[in-house]
Amino acid sequence: MLSDWTLLVAAAFAAGVLNAIAGGGSFLTFPALVFTGLPPIMANATSAVAVSPGYLGSALGFRSELAALPRERLVREGLLCATGGVCGALLLLVTPAKVFSAAVPWLLLFATVLFAVGPRLVAARARRGAGDVHPVAQGLGLFLVAVYGGYFNGGLGILLMALYTLTGESRVHTANALKNLNSLVLSLLSVAAFAWAGAVAWPQALVMMVAATLGGFIGARLARRLPAAWVRTGVVLTGLAMTAAFLMRG
C-alpha cells in the first residue's frame, strides 16, 4: 500500500537525522516495519540494513572532526566494532530475541543516565587526579557495545556516546563523529551477516536506505551547527522517550 511505503520512507529519513544528532533511529524504522507487516526478527534485520547507509552520510558530515584524530585510533576502534557487530548479528540469528528485547528499555535507561551524568563523572575524575581509562577497559567496552549494536541496534548511538563520555572524550562533536563512524563499520558487517542468512526484506530495505542516507547527511550538518549543550540535551531526551516507548510496548 502507498501509505505503508510513505510511512517507511518518512521513518527512515527521520531515523537518519536522529542517528546523526543523538542516535536511536532504529526506534523509528523497526516499529514502522513491524506496523507494515514484517515479522519482528526480519523487521529488526531490515531496519539495520535501512539505517546503515545513514551512518555514512553522518560520518561524512563530521569529516573535519575525524581528520583531527589519530588514524591508529580510528583503525583500532573500527576493527573492534566490526568484530563486535558480526558477533551480535550471529547471536541474533541463533537465539530468541524475547529475553533481550525485555532488557532493552533498562539498557537504554542506564545508558541515558550514564550519558547525562557523564560530564560530572569526568570532572570528578579530573579533580581526583584520575588518569585516562585503561585502553583495554575502553576497548572491551567498545566491543560489548558493538555486540549490542549488531544484535539489536536500537539506542546504539546513545550507548556509544555514553561510552565516549565516560572514557574521557569531553568534545561532544568529536564523540558524535566517532559514534557515527563506528556505527557505520559495525552496521555494515552485521548487515552482511543478515543478508547471508536471508533475514532481510530487500524491497523495503533498499528504499529506506536512500531516505536514511539523506537524513543522515542533513542531520550531521544540523548537529555541527547546534550548541553542544543542545546536542547533549537532545540525546538525553531521546533516550528517555525511547525507554518509555519500549516500556509501554512491554
GROMACS .gro file of C-alpha atoms in nm:
model
  250
    1MET     CA    1   0.000   0.000   0.000
    2LEU     CA    2   0.113   0.355  -0.073
    3SER     CA    3   0.054   0.458   0.288
    4ASP     CA    4   0.289   0.182   0.406
    5TRP     CA    5   0.569   0.299   0.176
    6THR     CA    6   0.513   0.661   0.280
    7LEU     CA    7   0.546   0.557   0.645
    8LEU     CA    8   0.866   0.361   0.576
    9VAL     CA    9   1.029   0.646   0.382
   10ALA     CA   10   0.936   0.904   0.646
   11ALA     CA   11   1.060   0.679   0.929
   12ALA     CA   12   1.390   0.611   0.751
   13PHE     CA   13   1.456   0.979   0.677
   14ALA     CA   14   1.377   1.079   1.036
   15ALA     CA   15   1.594   0.791   1.161
   16GLY     CA   16   1.890   0.917   0.958
   17VAL     CA   17   1.852   1.264   1.108
   18LEU     CA   18   1.811   1.127   1.459
   19ASN     CA   19   2.109   0.892   1.430
   20ALA     CA   20   2.330   1.180   1.323
   21ILE     CA   21   2.224   1.404   1.611
   22ALA     CA   22   2.152   1.172   1.902
   23GLY     CA   23   2.121   0.808   1.798
   24GLY     CA   24   1.819   0.582   1.825
   25GLY     CA   25   1.692   0.593   1.468
   26SER     CA   26   1.610   0.222   1.475
   27PHE     CA   27   1.334   0.301   1.720
   28LEU     CA   28   1.157   0.465   1.427
   29THR     CA   29   1.239   0.217   1.149
   30PHE     CA   30   1.185  -0.103   1.348
   31PRO     CA   31   0.829  -0.019   1.466
   32ALA     CA   32   0.742   0.111   1.118
   33LEU     CA   33   0.847  -0.218   0.958
   34VAL     CA   34   0.654  -0.421   1.216
   35PHE     CA   35   0.348  -0.199   1.163
   36THR     CA   36   0.360  -0.266   0.789
   37GLY     CA   37   0.355  -0.641   0.845
   38LEU     CA   38   0.710  -0.778   0.876
   39PRO     CA   39   0.784  -1.037   1.147
   40PRO     CA   40   0.992  -0.891   1.434
   41ILE     CA   41   1.320  -1.072   1.354
   42MET     CA   42   1.301  -0.978   0.984
   43ALA     CA   43   1.196  -0.625   1.078
   44ASN     CA   44   1.499  -0.597   1.306
   45ALA     CA   45   1.740  -0.715   1.035
   46THR     CA   46   1.576  -0.498   0.767
   47SER     CA   47   1.588  -0.198   1.000
   48ALA     CA   48   1.961  -0.249   1.050
   49VAL     CA   49   2.011  -0.255   0.673
   50ALA     CA   50   1.793   0.052   0.624
   51VAL     CA   51   1.976   0.280   0.867
   52SER     CA   52   2.332   0.165   0.795
   53PRO     CA   53   2.399   0.398   0.497
   54GLY     CA   54   2.271   0.689   0.704
   55TYR     CA   55   2.579   0.647   0.920
   56LEU     CA   56   2.790   0.712   0.609
   57GLY     CA   57   2.615   1.042   0.547
   58SER     CA   58   2.658   1.130   0.914
   59ALA     CA   59   3.028   1.040   0.917
   60LEU     CA   60   3.088   1.247   0.605
   61GLY     CA   61   2.926   1.540   0.782
   62PHE     CA   62   3.190   1.511   1.057
   63ARG     CA   63   3.494   1.484   0.826
   64SER     CA   64   3.688   1.761   0.999
   65GLU     CA   65   3.649   1.608   1.346
   66LEU     CA   66   3.755   1.265   1.221
   67ALA     CA   67   4.052   1.405   1.029
   68ALA     CA   68   4.184   1.557   1.352
   69LEU     CA   69   4.202   1.217   1.525
   70PRO     CA   70   4.498   0.973   1.501
   71ARG     CA   71   4.449   0.720   1.220
   72GLU     CA   72   4.567   0.443   1.451
   73ARG     CA   73   4.275   0.510   1.686
   74LEU     CA   74   4.023   0.503   1.403
   75VAL     CA   75   4.159   0.172   1.271
   76ARG     CA   76   4.173   0.010   1.616
   77GLU     CA   77   3.821   0.111   1.707
   78GLY     CA   78   3.694   0.014   1.363
   79LEU     CA   79   3.830  -0.340   1.398
   80LEU     CA   80   3.674  -0.376   1.743
   81CYS     CA   81   3.337  -0.256   1.617
   82ALA     CA   82   3.349  -0.478   1.308
   83THR     CA   83   3.419  -0.786   1.519
   84GLY     CA   84   3.154  -0.697   1.775
   85GLY     CA   85   2.895  -0.622   1.509
   86VAL     CA   86   2.939  -0.963   1.346
   87CYS     CA   87   2.920  -1.139   1.684
   88GLY     CA   88   2.599  -0.956   1.771
   89ALA     CA   89   2.438  -1.031   1.435
   90LEU     CA   90   2.520  -1.400   1.462
   91LEU     CA   91   2.382  -1.401   1.815
   92LEU     CA   92   2.053  -1.259   1.687
   93LEU     CA   93   2.032  -1.526   1.418
   94VAL     CA   94   2.078  -1.819   1.658
   95THR     CA   95   1.896  -1.710   1.974
   96PRO     CA   96   1.539  -1.595   2.057
   97ALA     CA   97   1.505  -1.219   2.084
   98LYS     CA   98   1.240  -1.212   2.360
   99VAL     CA   99   1.472  -1.205   2.659
  100PHE     CA  100   1.697  -0.941   2.511
  101SER     CA  101   1.401  -0.729   2.399
  102ALA     CA  102   1.273  -0.729   2.757
  103ALA     CA  103   1.608  -0.588   2.874
  104VAL     CA  104   1.630  -0.316   2.606
  105PRO     CA  105   1.441  -0.036   2.792
  106TRP     CA  106   1.654  -0.087   3.102
  107LEU     CA  107   1.974  -0.084   2.899
  108LEU     CA  108   1.861   0.237   2.732
  109LEU     CA  109   1.770   0.399   3.062
  110PHE     CA  110   2.109   0.303   3.206
  111ALA     CA  111   2.290   0.443   2.902
  112THR     CA  112   2.088   0.765   2.904
  113VAL     CA  113   2.153   0.832   3.274
  114LEU     CA  114   2.518   0.749   3.218
  115PHE     CA  115   2.540   0.999   2.934
  116ALA     CA  116   2.356   1.268   3.133
  117VAL     CA  117   2.589   1.245   3.434
  118GLY     CA  118   2.898   1.169   3.225
  119PRO     CA  119   3.044   1.523   3.228
  120ARG     CA  120   3.013   1.538   3.608
  121LEU     CA  121   3.183   1.200   3.639
  122VAL     CA  122   3.466   1.313   3.411
  123ALA     CA  123   3.505   1.636   3.612
  124ALA     CA  124   3.510   1.438   3.938
  125ARG     CA  125   3.777   1.206   3.795
  126ALA     CA  126   3.984   1.510   3.695
  127ARG     CA  127   3.955   1.666   4.042
  128ARG     CA  128   4.078   1.342   4.196
  129GLY     CA  129   4.365   1.337   3.954
  130ALA     CA  130   4.247   1.012   3.797
  131GLY     CA  131   4.428   0.911   3.481
  132ASP     CA  132   4.278   0.810   3.150
  133VAL     CA  133   4.069   0.495   3.130
  134HIS     CA  134   4.292   0.196   3.056
  135PRO     CA  135   4.289   0.121   2.680
  136VAL     CA  136   4.197  -0.243   2.747
  137ALA     CA  137   3.891  -0.141   2.950
  138GLN     CA  138   3.792   0.113   2.687
  139GLY     CA  139   3.834  -0.144   2.410
  140LEU     CA  140   3.630  -0.404   2.596
  141GLY     CA  141   3.351  -0.152   2.650
  142LEU     CA  142   3.350  -0.062   2.281
  143PHE     CA  143   3.341  -0.428   2.178
  144LEU     CA  144   3.043  -0.501   2.407
  145VAL     CA  145   2.853  -0.200   2.272
  146ALA     CA  146   2.926  -0.320   1.919
  147VAL     CA  147   2.786  -0.665   2.005
  148TYR     CA  148   2.472  -0.492   2.127
  149GLY     CA  149   2.458  -0.288   1.806
  150GLY     CA  150   2.492  -0.595   1.588
  151TYR     CA  151   2.221  -0.773   1.785
  152PHE     CA  152   1.955  -0.503   1.814
  153ASN     CA  153   2.094  -0.163   1.705
  154GLY     CA  154   1.825   0.039   1.883
  155GLY     CA  155   1.987   0.300   2.105
  156LEU     CA  156   2.333   0.217   1.973
  157GLY     CA  157   2.422   0.583   1.936
  158ILE     CA  158   2.330   0.662   2.295
  159LEU     CA  159   2.541   0.374   2.424
  160LEU     CA  160   2.839   0.486   2.214
  161MET     CA  161   2.801   0.847   2.325
  162ALA     CA  162   2.780   0.733   2.689
  163LEU     CA  163   3.092   0.520   2.646
  164TYR     CA  164   3.296   0.801   2.493
  165THR     CA  165   3.182   1.044   2.763
  166LEU     CA  166   3.280   0.809   3.045
  167THR     CA  167   3.617   0.732   2.891
  168GLY     CA  168   3.710   1.099   2.886
  169GLU     CA  169   3.601   1.243   2.550
  170SER     CA  170   3.479   1.588   2.654
  171ARG     CA  171   3.429   1.722   2.298
  172VAL     CA  172   3.070   1.630   2.217
  173HIS     CA  173   3.109   1.678   1.840
  174THR     CA  174   3.419   1.453   1.835
  175ALA     CA  175   3.225   1.189   2.029
  176ASN     CA  176   2.941   1.228   1.779
  177ALA     CA  177   3.182   1.182   1.487
  178LEU     CA  178   3.329   0.864   1.639
  179LYS     CA  179   2.980   0.737   1.717
  180ASN     CA  180   2.872   0.776   1.355
  181LEU     CA  181   3.187   0.624   1.204
  182ASN     CA  182   3.190   0.321   1.433
  183SER     CA  183   2.815   0.272   1.392
  184LEU     CA  184   2.876   0.258   1.016
  185VAL     CA  185   3.153  -0.001   1.049
  186LEU     CA  186   2.968  -0.239   1.281
  187SER     CA  187   2.640  -0.199   1.091
  188LEU     CA  188   2.797  -0.290   0.756
  189LEU     CA  189   2.938  -0.613   0.898
  190SER     CA  190   2.619  -0.709   1.080
  191VAL     CA  191   2.417  -0.630   0.767
  192ALA     CA  192   2.639  -0.869   0.570
  193ALA     CA  193   2.556  -1.143   0.822
  194PHE     CA  194   2.183  -1.071   0.798
  195ALA     CA  195   2.197  -1.077   0.419
  196TRP     CA  196   2.388  -1.406   0.420
  197ALA     CA  197   2.117  -1.557   0.643
  198GLY     CA  198   1.833  -1.434   0.419
  199ALA     CA  199   1.678  -1.232   0.702
  200VAL     CA  200   1.634  -0.905   0.507
  201ALA     CA  201   1.325  -0.779   0.322
  202TRP     CA  202   1.516  -0.614   0.038
  203PRO     CA  203   1.246  -0.402  -0.134
  204GLN     CA  204   1.174  -0.218   0.192
  205ALA     CA  205   1.543  -0.205   0.288
  206LEU     CA  206   1.662  -0.050  -0.038
  207VAL     CA  207   1.400   0.226  -0.040
  208MET     CA  208   1.464   0.308   0.323
  209MET     CA  209   1.842   0.310   0.272
  210VAL     CA  210   1.812   0.605   0.032
  211ALA     CA  211   1.592   0.802   0.271
  212ALA     CA  212   1.813   0.727   0.573
  213THR     CA  213   2.130   0.834   0.388
  214LEU     CA  214   1.979   1.170   0.300
  215GLY     CA  215   1.853   1.213   0.655
  216GLY     CA  216   2.193   1.124   0.799
  217PHE     CA  217   2.376   1.383   0.593
  218ILE     CA  218   2.127   1.657   0.678
  219GLY     CA  219   2.130   1.555   1.044
  220ALA     CA  220   2.509   1.572   1.065
  221ARG     CA  221   2.514   1.925   0.925
  222LEU     CA  222   2.245   2.025   1.172
  223ALA     CA  223   2.428   1.864   1.467
  224ARG     CA  224   2.750   2.052   1.391
  225ARG     CA  225   2.567   2.386   1.396
  226LEU     CA  226   2.383   2.321   1.721
  227PRO     CA  227   2.541   2.422   2.054
  228ALA     CA  228   2.698   2.127   2.233
  229ALA     CA  229   2.455   2.166   2.525
  230TRP     CA  230   2.160   2.135   2.287
  231VAL     CA  231   2.301   1.816   2.135
  232ARG     CA  232   2.360   1.667   2.480
  233THR     CA  233   2.006   1.756   2.588
  234GLY     CA  234   1.868   1.604   2.269
  235VAL     CA  235   2.050   1.278   2.337
  236VAL     CA  236   1.910   1.258   2.692
  237LEU     CA  237   1.553   1.341   2.586
  238THR     CA  238   1.569   1.090   2.302
  239GLY     CA  239   1.691   0.818   2.536
  240LEU     CA  240   1.415   0.885   2.788
  241ALA     CA  241   1.149   0.887   2.517
  242MET     CA  242   1.272   0.557   2.371
  243THR     CA  243   1.287   0.399   2.717
  244ALA     CA  244   0.926   0.500   2.784
  245ALA     CA  245   0.815   0.373   2.442
  246PHE     CA  246   0.968   0.031   2.498
  247LEU     CA  247   0.832   0.002   2.849
  248MET     CA  248   0.484   0.071   2.714
  249ARG     CA  249   0.535  -0.190   2.441
  250GLY     CA  250   0.628  -0.445   2.706
   0.00000   0.00000   0.00000
